[in-house]
Amino acid sequence: MKLPLKGIKLDGSDILPIAVAVMTVTQLLQFCAVVGLSGSYKRLAEEPGITLVQQTDGGAFIARSEARNHREPEVVRELVKTWVTFTFNWKGTLPSPDGKTQVRDPGIPVADGRVPTVAWQASFLLPDATREPFLNRLAKDWVPTGLFSGSTNTVLTIEELSEPELVDQEAGLWRVNLVSSVNYLERDNPVGESRAYNVYFLLRAVDPPAHPLNADASTYQKIVYQLRQRGLQITDIRPLEISP
């Protein structure tokens, strides 16, 4: 025996509470949707971006978005290695203007003598306040008198170059330790003399050059430009204490 279904009868006073309840549920659902979208947008914003960089020579590469002061440790380490090689590895010659031969390096005059041209160019990675004093010490204490006459040259031997240590992430400050020696080779004394050069470098992240290098730039201008493209500056060089 089937019972007859009775319809639900609503009184006029019941409509308002039901409408309020429906609106409340709808707003809760909308709130949950907004929270979910906000979380998605935040995760998307925090993900490293991918940028296509077009070079002036027509080449292109994919770049990963990083913080302004971020530098890869290997870039920091290679910059120190390149800089110290330019600064202490001297042959006493320069490429000729056409780049086909080598000519005698006349050096660059400074207050306490002369420094090799390549060392003078590399010194542009130092702050202006310390660049001139460094070149004066280099000329007085390290550059041999026979370098510019061709009777002496130097060979830098790197015994240890530490992995870069991030000293201050926000400022982009790095430290690299160097244990090395400068070997002086004379024409009449192939064995030569060796002097220790043990220091640690402090490097700071800086903006790389904003404009491309001119097409007629010299070899050494290209060297300086390539060094500055790393976006780093050597802020200080201090003696490194080595335990016996």
GROMACS .gro file of C-alpha atoms in nm:
model
  244
    1MET     CA    1   0.000   0.000   0.000
    2LYS     CA    2   0.158   0.329  -0.112
    3LEU     CA    3   0.134   0.626   0.109
    4PRO     CA    4   0.055   0.950  -0.066
    5LEU     CA    5   0.343   1.197  -0.080
    6LYS     CA    6   0.272   1.519   0.091
    7GLY     CA    7   0.434   1.836  -0.040
    8ILE     CA    8   0.637   2.051   0.189
    9LYS     CA    9   0.455   2.364   0.262
   10LEU     CA   10   0.662   2.671   0.344
   11ASP     CA   11   0.527   2.952   0.540
   12GLY     CA   12   0.615   3.304   0.432
   13SER     CA   13   0.828   3.347   0.743
   14ASP     CA   14   1.057   3.055   0.638
   15ILE     CA   15   1.178   3.204   0.309
   16LEU     CA   16   1.411   3.467   0.458
   17PRO     CA   17   1.619   3.226   0.676
   18ILE     CA   18   1.656   2.983   0.385
   19ALA     CA   19   1.772   3.261   0.151
   20VAL     CA   20   2.029   3.376   0.410
   21ALA     CA   21   2.158   3.020   0.449
   22VAL     CA   22   2.196   2.977   0.071
   23MET     CA   23   2.381   3.307   0.039
   24THR     CA   24   2.614   3.214   0.327
   25VAL     CA   25   2.706   2.881   0.166
   26THR     CA   26   2.765   3.052  -0.169
   27GLN     CA   27   2.997   3.310  -0.014
   28LEU     CA   28   3.194   3.037   0.166
   29LEU     CA   29   3.243   2.854  -0.162
   30GLN     CA   30   3.358   3.175  -0.331
   31PHE     CA   31   3.601   3.246  -0.046
   32CYS     CA   32   3.751   2.896  -0.077
   33ALA     CA   33   3.791   2.946  -0.451
   34VAL     CA   34   3.969   3.281  -0.402
   35VAL     CA   35   4.206   3.129  -0.144
   36GLY     CA   36   4.288   2.845  -0.383
   37LEU     CA   37   4.359   3.082  -0.670
   38SER     CA   38   4.578   3.304  -0.449
   39GLY     CA   39   4.788   3.005  -0.350
   40SER     CA   40   4.828   2.905  -0.715
   41TYR     CA   41   4.935   3.257  -0.813
   42LYS     CA   42   5.188   3.269  -0.525
   43ARG     CA   43   5.344   2.937  -0.628
   44LEU     CA   44   5.359   3.053  -0.987
   45ALA     CA   45   5.525   3.382  -0.889
   46GLU     CA   46   5.789   3.202  -0.680
   47GLU     CA   47   5.885   2.960  -0.956
   48PRO     CA   48   6.201   3.061  -1.148
   49GLY     CA   49   6.101   3.227  -1.471
   50ILE     CA   50   6.240   3.135  -1.811
   51THR     CA   51   6.352   3.412  -2.044
   52LEU     CA   52   6.480   3.398  -2.400
   53VAL     CA   53   6.781   3.630  -2.432
   54GLN     CA   54   6.872   3.751  -2.781
   55GLN     CA   55   7.238   3.846  -2.825
   56THR     CA   56   7.368   4.119  -3.056
   57ASP     CA   57   7.538   3.859  -3.279
   58GLY     CA   58   7.204   3.689  -3.344
   59GLY     CA   59   7.252   3.403  -3.099
   60ALA     CA   60   7.000   3.328  -2.829
   61PHE     CA   61   6.990   3.136  -2.503
   62ILE     CA   62   6.747   3.055  -2.225
   63ALA     CA   63   6.805   3.241  -1.897
   64ARG     CA   64   6.672   3.142  -1.556
   65SER     CA   65   6.534   3.415  -1.334
   66GLU     CA   66   6.732   3.463  -1.012
   67ALA     CA   67   6.769   3.722  -0.738
   68ARG     CA   68   6.964   4.035  -0.838
   69ASN     CA   69   7.268   3.946  -0.623
   70HIS     CA   70   7.272   3.575  -0.706
   71ARG     CA   71   7.596   3.443  -0.856
   72GLU     CA   72   7.684   3.082  -0.928
   73PRO     CA   73   7.978   2.971  -0.707
   74GLU     CA   74   8.170   2.841  -1.009
   75VAL     CA   75   8.144   3.184  -1.175
   76VAL     CA   76   8.293   3.344  -0.861
   77ARG     CA   77   8.575   3.089  -0.848
   78GLU     CA   78   8.662   3.117  -1.217
   79LEU     CA   79   8.670   3.496  -1.197
   80VAL     CA   80   8.928   3.485  -0.917
   81LYS     CA   81   9.135   3.231  -1.110
   82THR     CA   82   9.129   3.441  -1.427
   83TRP     CA   83   9.202   3.766  -1.246
   84VAL     CA   84   9.499   3.638  -1.048
   85THR     CA   85   9.644   3.478  -1.364
   86PHE     CA   86   9.625   3.808  -1.552
   87THR     CA   87   9.770   3.995  -1.256
   88PHE     CA   88  10.074   3.773  -1.186
   89ASN     CA   89  10.142   3.564  -1.498
   90TRP     CA   90  10.364   3.785  -1.717
   91LYS     CA   91  10.545   3.720  -2.043
   92GLY     CA   92  10.649   4.079  -2.105
   93THR     CA   93  10.475   4.084  -2.444
   94LEU     CA   94  10.150   4.202  -2.599
   95PRO     CA   95   9.960   4.098  -2.911
   96SER     CA   96  10.034   4.322  -3.208
   97PRO     CA   97   9.748   4.540  -3.337
   98ASP     CA   98   9.667   4.281  -3.605
   99GLY     CA   99   9.684   4.001  -3.347
  100LYS     CA  100   9.927   3.795  -3.556
  101THR     CA  101  10.250   3.848  -3.361
  102GLN     CA  102  10.376   3.945  -3.015
  103VAL     CA  103  10.544   4.278  -2.938
  104ARG     CA  104  10.732   4.396  -2.631
  105ASP     CA  105  10.507   4.528  -2.353
  106PRO     CA  106  10.621   4.879  -2.250
  107GLY     CA  107  10.412   4.857  -1.932
  108ILE     CA  108  10.188   5.119  -1.774
  109PRO     CA  109  10.356   5.384  -1.554
  110VAL     CA  110  10.234   5.415  -1.195
  111ALA     CA  111  10.369   5.610  -0.899
  112ASP     CA  112  10.616   5.339  -0.792
  113GLY     CA  113  10.727   5.211  -1.132
  114ARG     CA  114  10.556   5.020  -1.410
  115VAL     CA  115  10.309   4.734  -1.421
  116PRO     CA  116  10.233   4.495  -1.708
  117THR     CA  117   9.951   4.611  -1.931
  118VAL     CA  118   9.741   4.302  -1.867
  119ALA     CA  119   9.770   4.352  -1.489
  120TRP     CA  120   9.669   4.717  -1.530
  121GLN     CA  121   9.364   4.614  -1.731
  122ALA     CA  122   9.264   4.347  -1.478
  123SER     CA  123   9.290   4.602  -1.196
  124PHE     CA  124   8.967   4.763  -1.320
  125LEU     CA  125   8.785   4.491  -1.124
  126LEU     CA  126   8.901   4.666  -0.806
  127PRO     CA  127   8.720   4.965  -0.651
  128ASP     CA  128   8.856   5.304  -0.755
  129ALA     CA  129   8.974   5.377  -0.399
  130THR     CA  130   9.198   5.068  -0.381
  131ARG     CA  131   9.302   5.027  -0.745
  132GLU     CA  132   9.590   5.278  -0.749
  133PRO     CA  133   9.742   5.165  -0.415
  134PHE     CA  134   9.726   4.803  -0.536
  135LEU     CA  135   9.906   4.887  -0.861
  136ASN     CA  136  10.175   5.077  -0.669
  137ARG     CA  137  10.239   4.778  -0.441
  138LEU     CA  138  10.243   4.550  -0.743
  139ALA     CA  139  10.504   4.763  -0.919
  140LYS     CA  140  10.720   4.803  -0.610
  141ASP     CA  141  10.705   4.455  -0.459
  142TRP     CA  142  10.627   4.209  -0.739
  143VAL     CA  143  10.721   4.331  -1.087
  144PRO     CA  144  11.081   4.227  -1.173
  145THR     CA  145  11.310   4.486  -1.330
  146GLY     CA  146  11.392   4.258  -1.622
  147LEU     CA  147  11.031   4.202  -1.725
  148PHE     CA  148  11.008   4.485  -1.977
  149SER     CA  149  11.352   4.414  -2.128
  150GLY     CA  150  11.262   4.051  -2.192
  151SER     CA  151  11.516   3.898  -1.951
  152THR     CA  152  11.257   3.787  -1.690
  153ASN     CA  153  10.906   3.653  -1.694
  154THR     CA  154  10.678   3.506  -1.430
  155VAL     CA  155  10.460   3.197  -1.398
  156LEU     CA  156  10.182   3.179  -1.142
  157THR     CA  157  10.129   2.840  -0.980
  158ILE     CA  158   9.793   2.793  -0.806
  159GLU     CA  159   9.820   2.529  -0.537
  160GLU     CA  160   9.474   2.571  -0.385
  161LEU     CA  161   9.171   2.776  -0.479
  162SER     CA  162   8.887   2.724  -0.234
  163GLU     CA  163   8.521   2.687  -0.314
  164PRO     CA  164   8.353   3.027  -0.276
  165GLU     CA  165   8.191   3.093   0.061
  166LEU     CA  166   7.876   3.306   0.064
  167VAL     CA  167   7.941   3.558   0.341
  168ASP     CA  168   7.630   3.773   0.298
  169GLN     CA  169   7.351   3.650   0.072
  170GLU     CA  170   7.152   3.972   0.072
  171ALA     CA  171   7.456   4.182  -0.024
  172GLY     CA  172   7.594   3.918  -0.262
  173LEU     CA  173   7.930   3.903  -0.078
  174TRP     CA  174   8.166   3.607  -0.136
  175ARG     CA  175   8.501   3.490   0.000
  176VAL     CA  176   8.760   3.281  -0.189
  177ASN     CA  177   9.093   3.162  -0.045
  178LEU     CA  178   9.402   3.137  -0.266
  179VAL     CA  179   9.727   2.952  -0.197
  180SER     CA  180   9.975   3.014  -0.477
  181SER     CA  181  10.328   3.112  -0.571
  182VAL     CA  182  10.483   3.349  -0.826
  183ASN     CA  183  10.784   3.196  -0.999
  184TYR     CA  184  11.044   3.431  -1.150
  185LEU     CA  185  11.224   3.279  -1.451
  186GLU     CA  186  11.534   3.459  -1.575
  187ARG     CA  187  11.714   3.405  -1.900
  188ASP     CA  188  12.037   3.303  -1.724
  189ASN     CA  189  11.860   3.123  -1.436
  190PRO     CA  190  11.586   2.888  -1.563
  191VAL     CA  191  11.511   2.765  -1.211
  192GLY     CA  192  11.443   3.115  -1.083
  193GLU     CA  193  11.300   3.236  -0.755
  194SER     CA  194  10.960   3.154  -0.607
  195ARG     CA  195  10.751   3.374  -0.376
  196ALA     CA  196  10.433   3.273  -0.197
  197TYR     CA  197  10.114   3.464  -0.269
  198ASN     CA  198   9.856   3.349  -0.014
  199VAL     CA  199   9.552   3.574   0.017
  200TYR     CA  200   9.177   3.566   0.041
  201PHE     CA  201   8.946   3.766  -0.180
  202LEU     CA  202   8.620   3.936  -0.091
  203LEU     CA  203   8.394   3.979  -0.393
  204ARG     CA  204   8.066   4.166  -0.421
  205ALA     CA  205   7.788   4.124  -0.675
  206VAL     CA  206   7.751   4.430  -0.900
  207ASP     CA  207   7.553   4.506  -1.213
  208PRO     CA  208   7.725   4.383  -1.532
  209PRO     CA  209   7.788   4.629  -1.818
  210ALA     CA  210   7.460   4.762  -1.955
  211HIS     CA  211   7.587   4.826  -2.308
  212PRO     CA  212   7.754   4.589  -2.557
  213LEU     CA  213   8.124   4.628  -2.637
  214ASN     CA  214   8.219   4.832  -2.944
  215ALA     CA  215   8.312   4.629  -3.250
  216ASP     CA  216   8.655   4.800  -3.272
  217ALA     CA  217   8.749   4.730  -2.907
  218SER     CA  218   9.107   4.625  -2.837
  219THR     CA  219   9.204   4.281  -2.710
  220TYR     CA  220   9.248   4.409  -2.355
  221GLN     CA  221   8.923   4.604  -2.360
  222LYS     CA  222   8.755   4.276  -2.450
  223ILE     CA  223   8.929   4.107  -2.157
  224VAL     CA  224   8.806   4.370  -1.911
  225TYR     CA  225   8.456   4.358  -2.058
  226GLN     CA  226   8.443   3.979  -2.027
  227LEU     CA  227   8.557   4.001  -1.665
  228ARG     CA  228   8.296   4.264  -1.581
  229GLN     CA  229   8.025   4.060  -1.750
  230ARG     CA  230   8.047   3.819  -1.456
  231GLY     CA  231   7.875   4.086  -1.245
  232LEU     CA  232   8.135   4.080  -0.966
  233GLN     CA  233   8.386   4.322  -0.815
  234ILE     CA  234   8.688   4.239  -0.599
  235THR     CA  235   8.629   4.460  -0.296
  236ASP     CA  236   8.930   4.351  -0.087
  237ILE     CA  237   9.240   4.130  -0.091
  238ARG     CA  238   9.379   4.030   0.248
  239PRO     CA  239   9.667   3.806   0.365
  240LEU     CA  240   9.570   3.445   0.428
  241GLU     CA  241   9.712   3.289   0.742
  242ILE     CA  242   9.819   2.930   0.678
  243SER     CA  243   9.858   2.696   0.972
  244PRO     CA  244  10.192   2.515   0.986
   0.00000   0.00000   0.00000
